[in-house]
PDB file of C-alpha atoms and ligand atoms in Angstrom:
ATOM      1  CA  UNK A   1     -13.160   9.079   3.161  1.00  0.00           C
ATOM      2  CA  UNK A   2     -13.624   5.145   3.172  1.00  0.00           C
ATOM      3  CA  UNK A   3     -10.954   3.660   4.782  1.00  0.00           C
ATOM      4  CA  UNK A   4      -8.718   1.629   3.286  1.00  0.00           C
ATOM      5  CA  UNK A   5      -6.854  -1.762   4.709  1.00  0.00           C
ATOM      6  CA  UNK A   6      -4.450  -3.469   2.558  1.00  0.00           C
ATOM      7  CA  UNK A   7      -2.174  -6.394   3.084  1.00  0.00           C
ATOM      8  CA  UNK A   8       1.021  -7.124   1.961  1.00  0.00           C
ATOM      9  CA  UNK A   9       1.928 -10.591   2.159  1.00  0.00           C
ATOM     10  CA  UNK A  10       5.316  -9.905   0.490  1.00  0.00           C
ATOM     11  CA  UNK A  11       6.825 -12.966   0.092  1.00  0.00           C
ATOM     12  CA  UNK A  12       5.079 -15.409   2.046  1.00  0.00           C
ATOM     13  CA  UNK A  13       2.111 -17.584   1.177  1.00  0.00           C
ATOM     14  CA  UNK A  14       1.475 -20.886  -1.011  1.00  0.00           C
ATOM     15  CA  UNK A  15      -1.928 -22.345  -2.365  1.00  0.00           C
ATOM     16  CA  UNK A  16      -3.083 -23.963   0.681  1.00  0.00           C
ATOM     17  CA  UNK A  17      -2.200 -21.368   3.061  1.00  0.00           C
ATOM     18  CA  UNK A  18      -3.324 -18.843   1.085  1.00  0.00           C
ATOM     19  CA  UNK A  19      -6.853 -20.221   0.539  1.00  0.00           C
ATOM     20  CA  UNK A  20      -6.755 -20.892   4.855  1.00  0.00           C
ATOM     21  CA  UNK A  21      -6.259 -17.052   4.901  1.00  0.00           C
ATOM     22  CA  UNK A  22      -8.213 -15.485   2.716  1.00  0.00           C
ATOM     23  CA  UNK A  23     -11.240 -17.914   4.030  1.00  0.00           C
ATOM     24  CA  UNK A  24     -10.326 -16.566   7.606  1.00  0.00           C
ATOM     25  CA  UNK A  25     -10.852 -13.190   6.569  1.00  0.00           C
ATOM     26  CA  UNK A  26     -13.267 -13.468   4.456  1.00  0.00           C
ATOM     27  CA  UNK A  27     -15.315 -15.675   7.259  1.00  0.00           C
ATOM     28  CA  UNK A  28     -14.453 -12.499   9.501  1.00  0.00           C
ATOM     29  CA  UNK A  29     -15.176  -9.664   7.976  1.00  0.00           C
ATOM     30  CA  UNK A  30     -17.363  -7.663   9.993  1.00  0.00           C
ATOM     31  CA  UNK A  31     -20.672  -7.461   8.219  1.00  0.00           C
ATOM     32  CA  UNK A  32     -21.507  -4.060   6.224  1.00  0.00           C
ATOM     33  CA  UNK A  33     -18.510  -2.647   7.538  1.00  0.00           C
ATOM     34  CA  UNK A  34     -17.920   0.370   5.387  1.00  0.00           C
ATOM     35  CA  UNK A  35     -13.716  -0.061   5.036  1.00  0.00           C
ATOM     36  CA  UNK A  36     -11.755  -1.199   1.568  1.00  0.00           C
ATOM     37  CA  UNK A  37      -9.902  -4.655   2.215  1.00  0.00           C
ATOM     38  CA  UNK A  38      -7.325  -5.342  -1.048  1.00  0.00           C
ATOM     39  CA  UNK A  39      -5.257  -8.735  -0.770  1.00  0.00           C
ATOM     40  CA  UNK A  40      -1.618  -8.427  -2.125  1.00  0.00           C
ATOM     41  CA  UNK A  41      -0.387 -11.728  -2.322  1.00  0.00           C
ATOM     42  CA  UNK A  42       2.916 -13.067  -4.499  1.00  0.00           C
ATOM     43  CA  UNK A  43       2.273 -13.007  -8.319  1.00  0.00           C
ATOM     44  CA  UNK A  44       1.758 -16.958  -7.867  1.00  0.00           C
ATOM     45  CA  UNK A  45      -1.248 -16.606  -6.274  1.00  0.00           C
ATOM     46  CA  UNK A  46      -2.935 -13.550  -7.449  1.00  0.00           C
ATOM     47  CA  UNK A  47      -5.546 -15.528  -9.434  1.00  0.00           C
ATOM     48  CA  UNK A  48      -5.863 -18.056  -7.087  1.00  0.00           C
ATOM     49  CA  UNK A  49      -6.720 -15.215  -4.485  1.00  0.00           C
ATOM     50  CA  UNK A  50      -9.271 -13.488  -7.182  1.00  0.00           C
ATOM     51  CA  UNK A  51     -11.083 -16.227  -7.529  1.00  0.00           C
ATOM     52  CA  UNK A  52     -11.922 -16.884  -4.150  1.00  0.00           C
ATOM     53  CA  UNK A  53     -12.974 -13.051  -3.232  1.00  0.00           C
ATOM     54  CA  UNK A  54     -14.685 -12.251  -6.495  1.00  0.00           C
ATOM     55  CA  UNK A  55     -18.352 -12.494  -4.463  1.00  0.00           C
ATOM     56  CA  UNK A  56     -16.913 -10.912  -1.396  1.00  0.00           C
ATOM     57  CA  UNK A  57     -16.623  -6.722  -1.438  1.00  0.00           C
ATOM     58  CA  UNK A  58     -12.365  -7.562  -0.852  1.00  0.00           C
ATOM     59  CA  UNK A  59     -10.383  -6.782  -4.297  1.00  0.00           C
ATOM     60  CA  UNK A  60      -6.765  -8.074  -5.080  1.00  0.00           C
ATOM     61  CA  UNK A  61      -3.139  -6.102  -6.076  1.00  0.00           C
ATOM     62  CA  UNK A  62       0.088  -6.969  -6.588  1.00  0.00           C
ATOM     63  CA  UNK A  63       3.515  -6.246  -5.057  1.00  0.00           C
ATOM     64  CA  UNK A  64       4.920  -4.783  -8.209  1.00  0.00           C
ATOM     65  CA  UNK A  65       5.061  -4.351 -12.274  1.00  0.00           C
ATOM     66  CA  UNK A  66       7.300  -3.694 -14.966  1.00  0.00           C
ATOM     67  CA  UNK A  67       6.684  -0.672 -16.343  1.00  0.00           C
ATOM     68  CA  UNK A  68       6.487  -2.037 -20.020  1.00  0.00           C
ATOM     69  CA  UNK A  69       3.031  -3.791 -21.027  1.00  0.00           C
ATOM     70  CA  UNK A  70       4.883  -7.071 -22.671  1.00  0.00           C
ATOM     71  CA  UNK A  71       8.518  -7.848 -23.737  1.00  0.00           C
ATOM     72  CA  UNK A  72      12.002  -9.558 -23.356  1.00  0.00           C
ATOM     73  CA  UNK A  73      12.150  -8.898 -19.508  1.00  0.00           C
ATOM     74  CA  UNK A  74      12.557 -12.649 -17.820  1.00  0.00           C
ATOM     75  CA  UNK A  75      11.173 -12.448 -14.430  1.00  0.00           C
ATOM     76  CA  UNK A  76       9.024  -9.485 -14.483  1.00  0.00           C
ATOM     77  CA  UNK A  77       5.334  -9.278 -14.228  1.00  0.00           C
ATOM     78  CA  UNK A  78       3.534  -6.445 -16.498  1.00  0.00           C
ATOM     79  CA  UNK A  79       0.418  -4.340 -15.270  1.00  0.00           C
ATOM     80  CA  UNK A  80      -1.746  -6.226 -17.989  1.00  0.00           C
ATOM     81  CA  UNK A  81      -1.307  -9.617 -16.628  1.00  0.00           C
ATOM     82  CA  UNK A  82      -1.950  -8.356 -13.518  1.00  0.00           C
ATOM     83  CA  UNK A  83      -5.522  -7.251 -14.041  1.00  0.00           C
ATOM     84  CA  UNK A  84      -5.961 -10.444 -16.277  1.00  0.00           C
ATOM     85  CA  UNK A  85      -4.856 -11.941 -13.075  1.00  0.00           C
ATOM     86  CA  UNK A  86      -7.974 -10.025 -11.601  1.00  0.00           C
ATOM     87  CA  UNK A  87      -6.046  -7.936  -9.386  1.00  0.00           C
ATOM     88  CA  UNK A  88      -7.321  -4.119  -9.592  1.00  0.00           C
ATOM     89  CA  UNK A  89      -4.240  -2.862  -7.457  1.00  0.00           C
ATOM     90  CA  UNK A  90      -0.591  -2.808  -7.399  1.00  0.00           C
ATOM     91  CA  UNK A  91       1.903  -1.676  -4.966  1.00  0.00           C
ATOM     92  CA  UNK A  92       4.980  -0.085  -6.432  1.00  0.00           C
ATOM     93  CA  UNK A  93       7.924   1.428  -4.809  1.00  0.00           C
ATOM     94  CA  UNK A  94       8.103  -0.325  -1.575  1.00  0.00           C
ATOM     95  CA  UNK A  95      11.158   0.087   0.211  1.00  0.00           C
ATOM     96  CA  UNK A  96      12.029  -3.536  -0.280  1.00  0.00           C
ATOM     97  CA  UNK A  97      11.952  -2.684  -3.785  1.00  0.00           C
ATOM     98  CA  UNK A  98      13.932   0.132  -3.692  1.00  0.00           C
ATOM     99  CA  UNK A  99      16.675  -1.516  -1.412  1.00  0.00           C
ATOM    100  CA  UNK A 100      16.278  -5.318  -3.124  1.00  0.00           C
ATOM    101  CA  UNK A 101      16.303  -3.916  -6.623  1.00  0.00           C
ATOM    102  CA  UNK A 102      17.886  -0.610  -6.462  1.00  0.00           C
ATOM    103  CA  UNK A 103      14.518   0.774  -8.068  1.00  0.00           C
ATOM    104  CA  UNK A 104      14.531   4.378  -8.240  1.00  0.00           C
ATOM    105  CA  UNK A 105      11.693   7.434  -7.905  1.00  0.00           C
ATOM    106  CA  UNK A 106      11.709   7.322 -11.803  1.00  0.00           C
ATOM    107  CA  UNK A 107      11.532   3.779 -12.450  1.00  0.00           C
ATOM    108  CA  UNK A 108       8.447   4.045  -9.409  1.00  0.00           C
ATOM    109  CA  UNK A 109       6.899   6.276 -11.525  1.00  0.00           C
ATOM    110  CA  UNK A 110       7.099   4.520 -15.087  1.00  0.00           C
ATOM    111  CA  UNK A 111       5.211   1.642 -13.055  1.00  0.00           C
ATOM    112  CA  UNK A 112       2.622   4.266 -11.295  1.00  0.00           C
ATOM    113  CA  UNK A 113       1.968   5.223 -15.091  1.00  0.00           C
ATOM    114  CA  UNK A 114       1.826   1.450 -16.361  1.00  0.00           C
ATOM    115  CA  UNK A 115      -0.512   0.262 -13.757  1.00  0.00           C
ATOM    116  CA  UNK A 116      -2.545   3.543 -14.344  1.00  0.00           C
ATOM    117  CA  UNK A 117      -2.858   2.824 -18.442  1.00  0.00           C
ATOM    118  CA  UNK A 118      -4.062  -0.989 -17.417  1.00  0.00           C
ATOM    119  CA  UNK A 119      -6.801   0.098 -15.305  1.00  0.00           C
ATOM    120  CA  UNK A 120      -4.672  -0.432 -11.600  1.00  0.00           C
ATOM    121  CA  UNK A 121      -4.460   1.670  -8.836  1.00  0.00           C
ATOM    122  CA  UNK A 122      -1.042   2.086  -7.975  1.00  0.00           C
ATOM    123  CA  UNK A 123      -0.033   1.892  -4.545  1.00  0.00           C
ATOM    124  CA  UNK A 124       3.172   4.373  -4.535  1.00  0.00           C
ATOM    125  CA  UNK A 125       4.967   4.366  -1.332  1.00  0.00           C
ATOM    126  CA  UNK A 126       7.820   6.462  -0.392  1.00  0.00           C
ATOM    127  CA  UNK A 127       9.396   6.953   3.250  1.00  0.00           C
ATOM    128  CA  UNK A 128      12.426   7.741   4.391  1.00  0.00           C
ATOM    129  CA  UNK A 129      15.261   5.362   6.907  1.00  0.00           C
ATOM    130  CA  UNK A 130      16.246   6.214  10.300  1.00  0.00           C
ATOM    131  CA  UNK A 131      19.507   7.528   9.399  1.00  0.00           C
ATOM    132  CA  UNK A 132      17.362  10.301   7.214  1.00  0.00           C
ATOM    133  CA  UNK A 133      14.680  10.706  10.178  1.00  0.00           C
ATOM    134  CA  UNK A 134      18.015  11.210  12.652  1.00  0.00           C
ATOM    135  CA  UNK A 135      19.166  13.513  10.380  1.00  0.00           C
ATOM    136  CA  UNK A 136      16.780  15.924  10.460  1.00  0.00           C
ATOM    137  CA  UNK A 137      15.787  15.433   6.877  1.00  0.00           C
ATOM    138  CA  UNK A 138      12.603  13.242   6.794  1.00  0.00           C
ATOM    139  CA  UNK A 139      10.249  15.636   5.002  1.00  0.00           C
ATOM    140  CA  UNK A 140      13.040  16.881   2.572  1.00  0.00           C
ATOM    141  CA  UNK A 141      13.333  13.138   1.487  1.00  0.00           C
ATOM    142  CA  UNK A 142       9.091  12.890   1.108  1.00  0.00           C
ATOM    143  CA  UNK A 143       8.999  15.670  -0.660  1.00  0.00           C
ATOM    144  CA  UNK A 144      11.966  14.554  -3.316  1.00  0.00           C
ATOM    145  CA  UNK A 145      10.359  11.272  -3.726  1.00  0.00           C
ATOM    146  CA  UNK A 146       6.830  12.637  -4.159  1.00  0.00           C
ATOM    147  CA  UNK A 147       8.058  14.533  -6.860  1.00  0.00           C
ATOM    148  CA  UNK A 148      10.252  11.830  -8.314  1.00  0.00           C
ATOM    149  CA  UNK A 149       7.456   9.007  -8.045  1.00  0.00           C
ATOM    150  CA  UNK A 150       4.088   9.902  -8.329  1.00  0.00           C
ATOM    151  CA  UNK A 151       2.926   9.528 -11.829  1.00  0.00           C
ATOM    152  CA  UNK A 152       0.760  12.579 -13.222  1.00  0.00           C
ATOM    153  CA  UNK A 153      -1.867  13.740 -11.362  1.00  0.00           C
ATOM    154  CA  UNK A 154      -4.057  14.227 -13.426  1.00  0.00           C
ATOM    155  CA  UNK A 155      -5.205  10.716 -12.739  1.00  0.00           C
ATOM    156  CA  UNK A 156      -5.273  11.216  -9.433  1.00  0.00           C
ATOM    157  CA  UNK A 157      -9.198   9.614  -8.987  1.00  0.00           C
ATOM    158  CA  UNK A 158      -7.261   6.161  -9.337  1.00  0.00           C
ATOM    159  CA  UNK A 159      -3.661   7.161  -7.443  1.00  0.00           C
ATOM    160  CA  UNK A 160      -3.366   5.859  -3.666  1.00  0.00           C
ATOM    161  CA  UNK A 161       0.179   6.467  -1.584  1.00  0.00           C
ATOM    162  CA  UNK A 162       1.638   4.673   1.430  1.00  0.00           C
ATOM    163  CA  UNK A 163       3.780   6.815   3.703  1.00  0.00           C
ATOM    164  CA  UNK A 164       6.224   3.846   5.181  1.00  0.00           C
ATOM    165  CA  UNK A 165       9.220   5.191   7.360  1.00  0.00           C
ATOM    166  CA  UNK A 166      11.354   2.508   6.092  1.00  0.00           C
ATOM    167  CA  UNK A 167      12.940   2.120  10.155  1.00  0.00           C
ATOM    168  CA  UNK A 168       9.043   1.245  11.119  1.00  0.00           C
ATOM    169  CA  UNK A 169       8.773  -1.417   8.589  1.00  0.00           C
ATOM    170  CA  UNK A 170       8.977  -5.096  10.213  1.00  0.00           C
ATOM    171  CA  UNK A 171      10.424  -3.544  12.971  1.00  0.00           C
ATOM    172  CA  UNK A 172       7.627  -3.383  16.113  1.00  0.00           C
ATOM    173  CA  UNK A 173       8.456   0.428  15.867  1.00  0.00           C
ATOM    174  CA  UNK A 174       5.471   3.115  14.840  1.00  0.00           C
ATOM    175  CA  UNK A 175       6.293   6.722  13.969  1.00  0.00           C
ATOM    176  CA  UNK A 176       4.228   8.449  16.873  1.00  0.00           C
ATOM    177  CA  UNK A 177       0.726  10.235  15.588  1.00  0.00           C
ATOM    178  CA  UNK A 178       2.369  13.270  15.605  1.00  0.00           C
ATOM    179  CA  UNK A 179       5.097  12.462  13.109  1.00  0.00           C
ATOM    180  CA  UNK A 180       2.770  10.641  10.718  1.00  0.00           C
ATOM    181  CA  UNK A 181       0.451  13.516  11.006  1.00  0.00           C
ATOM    182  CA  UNK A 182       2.580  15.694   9.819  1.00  0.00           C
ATOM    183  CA  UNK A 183       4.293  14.163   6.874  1.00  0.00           C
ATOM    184  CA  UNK A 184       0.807  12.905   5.990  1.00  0.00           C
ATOM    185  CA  UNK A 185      -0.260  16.651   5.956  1.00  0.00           C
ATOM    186  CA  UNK A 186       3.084  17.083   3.556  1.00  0.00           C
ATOM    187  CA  UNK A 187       1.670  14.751   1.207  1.00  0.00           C
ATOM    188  CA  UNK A 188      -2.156  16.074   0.839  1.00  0.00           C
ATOM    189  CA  UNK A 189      -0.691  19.861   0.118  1.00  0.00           C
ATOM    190  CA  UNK A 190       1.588  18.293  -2.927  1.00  0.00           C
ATOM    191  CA  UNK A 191      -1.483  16.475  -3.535  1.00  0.00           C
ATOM    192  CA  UNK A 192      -3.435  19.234  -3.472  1.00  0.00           C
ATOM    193  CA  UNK A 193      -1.234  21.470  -5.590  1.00  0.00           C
ATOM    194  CA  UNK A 194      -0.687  19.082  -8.389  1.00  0.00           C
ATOM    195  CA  UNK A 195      -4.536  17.751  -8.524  1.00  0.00           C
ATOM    196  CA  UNK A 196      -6.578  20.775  -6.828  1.00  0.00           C
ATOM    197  CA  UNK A 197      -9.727  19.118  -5.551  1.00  0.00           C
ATOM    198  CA  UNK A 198      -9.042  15.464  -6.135  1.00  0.00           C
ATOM    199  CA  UNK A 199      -5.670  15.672  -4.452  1.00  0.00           C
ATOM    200  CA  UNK A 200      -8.248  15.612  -1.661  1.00  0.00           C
ATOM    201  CA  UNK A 201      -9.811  12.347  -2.745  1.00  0.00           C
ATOM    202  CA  UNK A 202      -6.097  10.314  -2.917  1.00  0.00           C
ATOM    203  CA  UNK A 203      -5.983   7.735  -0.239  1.00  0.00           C
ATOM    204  CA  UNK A 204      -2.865   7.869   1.834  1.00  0.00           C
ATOM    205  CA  UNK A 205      -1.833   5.273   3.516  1.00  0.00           C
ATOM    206  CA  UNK A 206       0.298   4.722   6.646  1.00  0.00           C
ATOM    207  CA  UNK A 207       2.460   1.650   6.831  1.00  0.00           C
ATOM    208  CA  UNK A 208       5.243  -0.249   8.983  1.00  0.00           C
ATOM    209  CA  UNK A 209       4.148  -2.310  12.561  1.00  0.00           C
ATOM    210  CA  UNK A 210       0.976  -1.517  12.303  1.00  0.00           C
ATOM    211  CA  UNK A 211      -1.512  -4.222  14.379  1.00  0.00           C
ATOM    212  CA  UNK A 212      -5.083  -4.565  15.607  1.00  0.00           C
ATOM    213  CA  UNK A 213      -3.167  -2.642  19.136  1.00  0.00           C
ATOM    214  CA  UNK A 214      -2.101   0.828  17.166  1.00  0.00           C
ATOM    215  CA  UNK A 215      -4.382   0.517  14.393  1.00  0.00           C
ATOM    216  CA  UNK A 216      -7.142   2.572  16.312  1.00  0.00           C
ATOM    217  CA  UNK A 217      -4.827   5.112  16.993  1.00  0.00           C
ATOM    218  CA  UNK A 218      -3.042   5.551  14.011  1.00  0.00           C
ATOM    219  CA  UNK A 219      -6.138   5.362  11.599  1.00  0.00           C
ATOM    220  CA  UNK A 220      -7.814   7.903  13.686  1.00  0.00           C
ATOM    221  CA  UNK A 221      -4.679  10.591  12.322  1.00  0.00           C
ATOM    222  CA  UNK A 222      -5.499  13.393  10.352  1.00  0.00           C
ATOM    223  CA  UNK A 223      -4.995  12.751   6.956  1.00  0.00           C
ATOM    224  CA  UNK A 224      -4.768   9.039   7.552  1.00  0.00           C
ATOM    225  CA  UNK A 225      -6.886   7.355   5.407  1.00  0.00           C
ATOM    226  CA  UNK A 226      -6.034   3.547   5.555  1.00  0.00           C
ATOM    227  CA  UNK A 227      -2.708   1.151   6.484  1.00  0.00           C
ATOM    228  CA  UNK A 228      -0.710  -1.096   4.563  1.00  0.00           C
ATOM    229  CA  UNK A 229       0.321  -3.697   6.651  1.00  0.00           C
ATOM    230  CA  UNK A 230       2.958  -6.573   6.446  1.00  0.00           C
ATOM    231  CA  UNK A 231       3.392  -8.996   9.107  1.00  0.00           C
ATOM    232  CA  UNK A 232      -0.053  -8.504  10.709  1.00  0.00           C
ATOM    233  CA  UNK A 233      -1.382  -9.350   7.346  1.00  0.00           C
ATOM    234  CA  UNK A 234      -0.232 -12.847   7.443  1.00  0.00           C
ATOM    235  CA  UNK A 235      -2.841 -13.962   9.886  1.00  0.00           C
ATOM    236  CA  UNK A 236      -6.618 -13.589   9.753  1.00  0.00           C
ATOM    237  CA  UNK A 237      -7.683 -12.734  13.438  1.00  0.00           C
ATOM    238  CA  UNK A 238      -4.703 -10.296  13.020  1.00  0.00           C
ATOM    239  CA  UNK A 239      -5.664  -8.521   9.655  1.00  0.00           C
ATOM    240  CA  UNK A 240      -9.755  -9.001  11.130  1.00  0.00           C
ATOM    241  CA  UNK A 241      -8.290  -6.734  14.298  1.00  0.00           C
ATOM    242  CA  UNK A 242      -6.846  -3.696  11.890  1.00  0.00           C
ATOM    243  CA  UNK A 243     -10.332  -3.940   9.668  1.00  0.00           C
ATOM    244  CA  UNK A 244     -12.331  -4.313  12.816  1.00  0.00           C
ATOM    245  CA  UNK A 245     -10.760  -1.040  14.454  1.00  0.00           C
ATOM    246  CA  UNK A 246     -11.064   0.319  10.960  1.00  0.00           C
ATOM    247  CA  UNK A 247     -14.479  -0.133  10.712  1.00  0.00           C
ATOM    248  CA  UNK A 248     -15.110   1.895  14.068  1.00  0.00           C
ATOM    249  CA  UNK A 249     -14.122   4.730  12.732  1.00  0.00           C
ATOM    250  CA  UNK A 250     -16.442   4.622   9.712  1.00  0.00           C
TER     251      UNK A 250
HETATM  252  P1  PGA B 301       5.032  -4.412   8.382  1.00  0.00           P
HETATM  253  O1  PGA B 301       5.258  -4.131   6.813  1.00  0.00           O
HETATM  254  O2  PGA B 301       3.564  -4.178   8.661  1.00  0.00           O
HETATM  255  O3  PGA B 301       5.434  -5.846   8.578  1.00  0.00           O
HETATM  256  O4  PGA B 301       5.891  -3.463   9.127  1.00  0.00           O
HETATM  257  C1  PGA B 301       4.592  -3.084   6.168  1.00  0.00           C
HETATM  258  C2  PGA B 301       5.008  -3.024   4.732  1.00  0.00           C
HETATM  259  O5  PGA B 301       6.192  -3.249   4.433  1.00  0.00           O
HETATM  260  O6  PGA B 301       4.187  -2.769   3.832  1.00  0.00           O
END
């Protein structure tokens, strides 16, 4: 499968900036490389960021949606406006959501199912903390909040899920190869057994510390399929090194 890179600027990024970044990479990309690039910048800048790629092959998500399409909820962003926006992705779930926000596998899910109806690919991402990892109980956690959060599979063509120990996120720490290789492997058999044959075809991504120096390595994991990266997303020759290394592997 196609690789797939995906930054997540989180919150970070203003007009000017984010037009210096997204011309870096787009300046960089290394020609006919055969590897998915989606930009997730804040809401603010989403159609300031569609614009600029819409002749390039990168594409554009979001951080997050409400899970209604319209309504009284001040603050939130719905799945529609987001593809007005021009975005065809949106990441839901993220750890900092679920720790910010307090949002829940079943809330995760309503979104999953929102962005789905509005033509996004959700990005769901689940993972557990070190205190769970410690514990002994990382794959019991995965497998609670695959069935809490991943909307129905029946959709699963236009599904994609991030596997983020939340302890690796922002942290300089990786989960070794061996440890992503085997929740990964977790998540294609519940894939598998809730799609069949397209549970194959579900991106899944691994994410937290991950840089142009472990990208080779962990993108050449069975099972791993792509990264969703943070902090090395916030600077082109950075981002270029993860596509680059990426792009090897094609
Ligand atoms: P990081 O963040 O690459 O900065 O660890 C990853 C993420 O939170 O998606």
């Amino acid at each position: 499968m196609r690789k797939l890179i995906v930054g997540n600027w989180k919150m970070n990024g203003l007009r000017q900036s984010s037009e210096d970044l997204v011309g870096g990479i787009l300046a960089g990309l290394p020609a006919g490389a055969d590897v998915g690039v989606v930009l997730c910048p804040p809401a603010t800048l989403l159609a300031q960021v569609a614009e600029i790629v819409k002749e390039s092959p990168v594409e554009v998500g979001a951080q997050d949606c409400h899970p209604d399409a319209s309504g009284a909820h001040t603050g939130d962003i719905a799945a529609p406006m987001i593809a007005d926006a021009g975005a065809r992705y949106v990441i839901v779930g993220h750890s900092e959501r679920r720790s910010d926000h307090g949002e829940g596998d079943a809330l995760v899910r309503a979104k999953a199912e929102a962005a789905m109806a509005s033509g996004l690919r959700p990005i769901v991402c689940i993972g557990e903390t070190a205190e769970q990892r410690r514990a002994g109980e990382a794959l019991s956690v995965i497998k609670h909040q695959l069935a809490g959060s991943l909307p129905a599979l029946s959709q699963a063509d236009s599904l994609v899920v991030a596997y983020e120990p939340v302890w690796a996120i922002g942290t300089g720490d990786t989960a070794t190869p061996a440890d992503v290789e085997e929740v990964h492997a977790l998540i294609r058999t519940a894939l598998r057994s809730g799609a069949g044959e397209a549970g194959n075809q579900v991106p899944i991504l691994y994410g937290g510390s991950v840089k142009s120096s472990n990208a080779s390595e962990l993108l050449a994991t069975a099972d791993v399929d792509g990264a969703l990266v943070g902090g090395a997303s916030l600077k082109a020759e950075d981002f270029l090194g993860i596509i680059t290394a990426a792009a090897a592997l094609a």
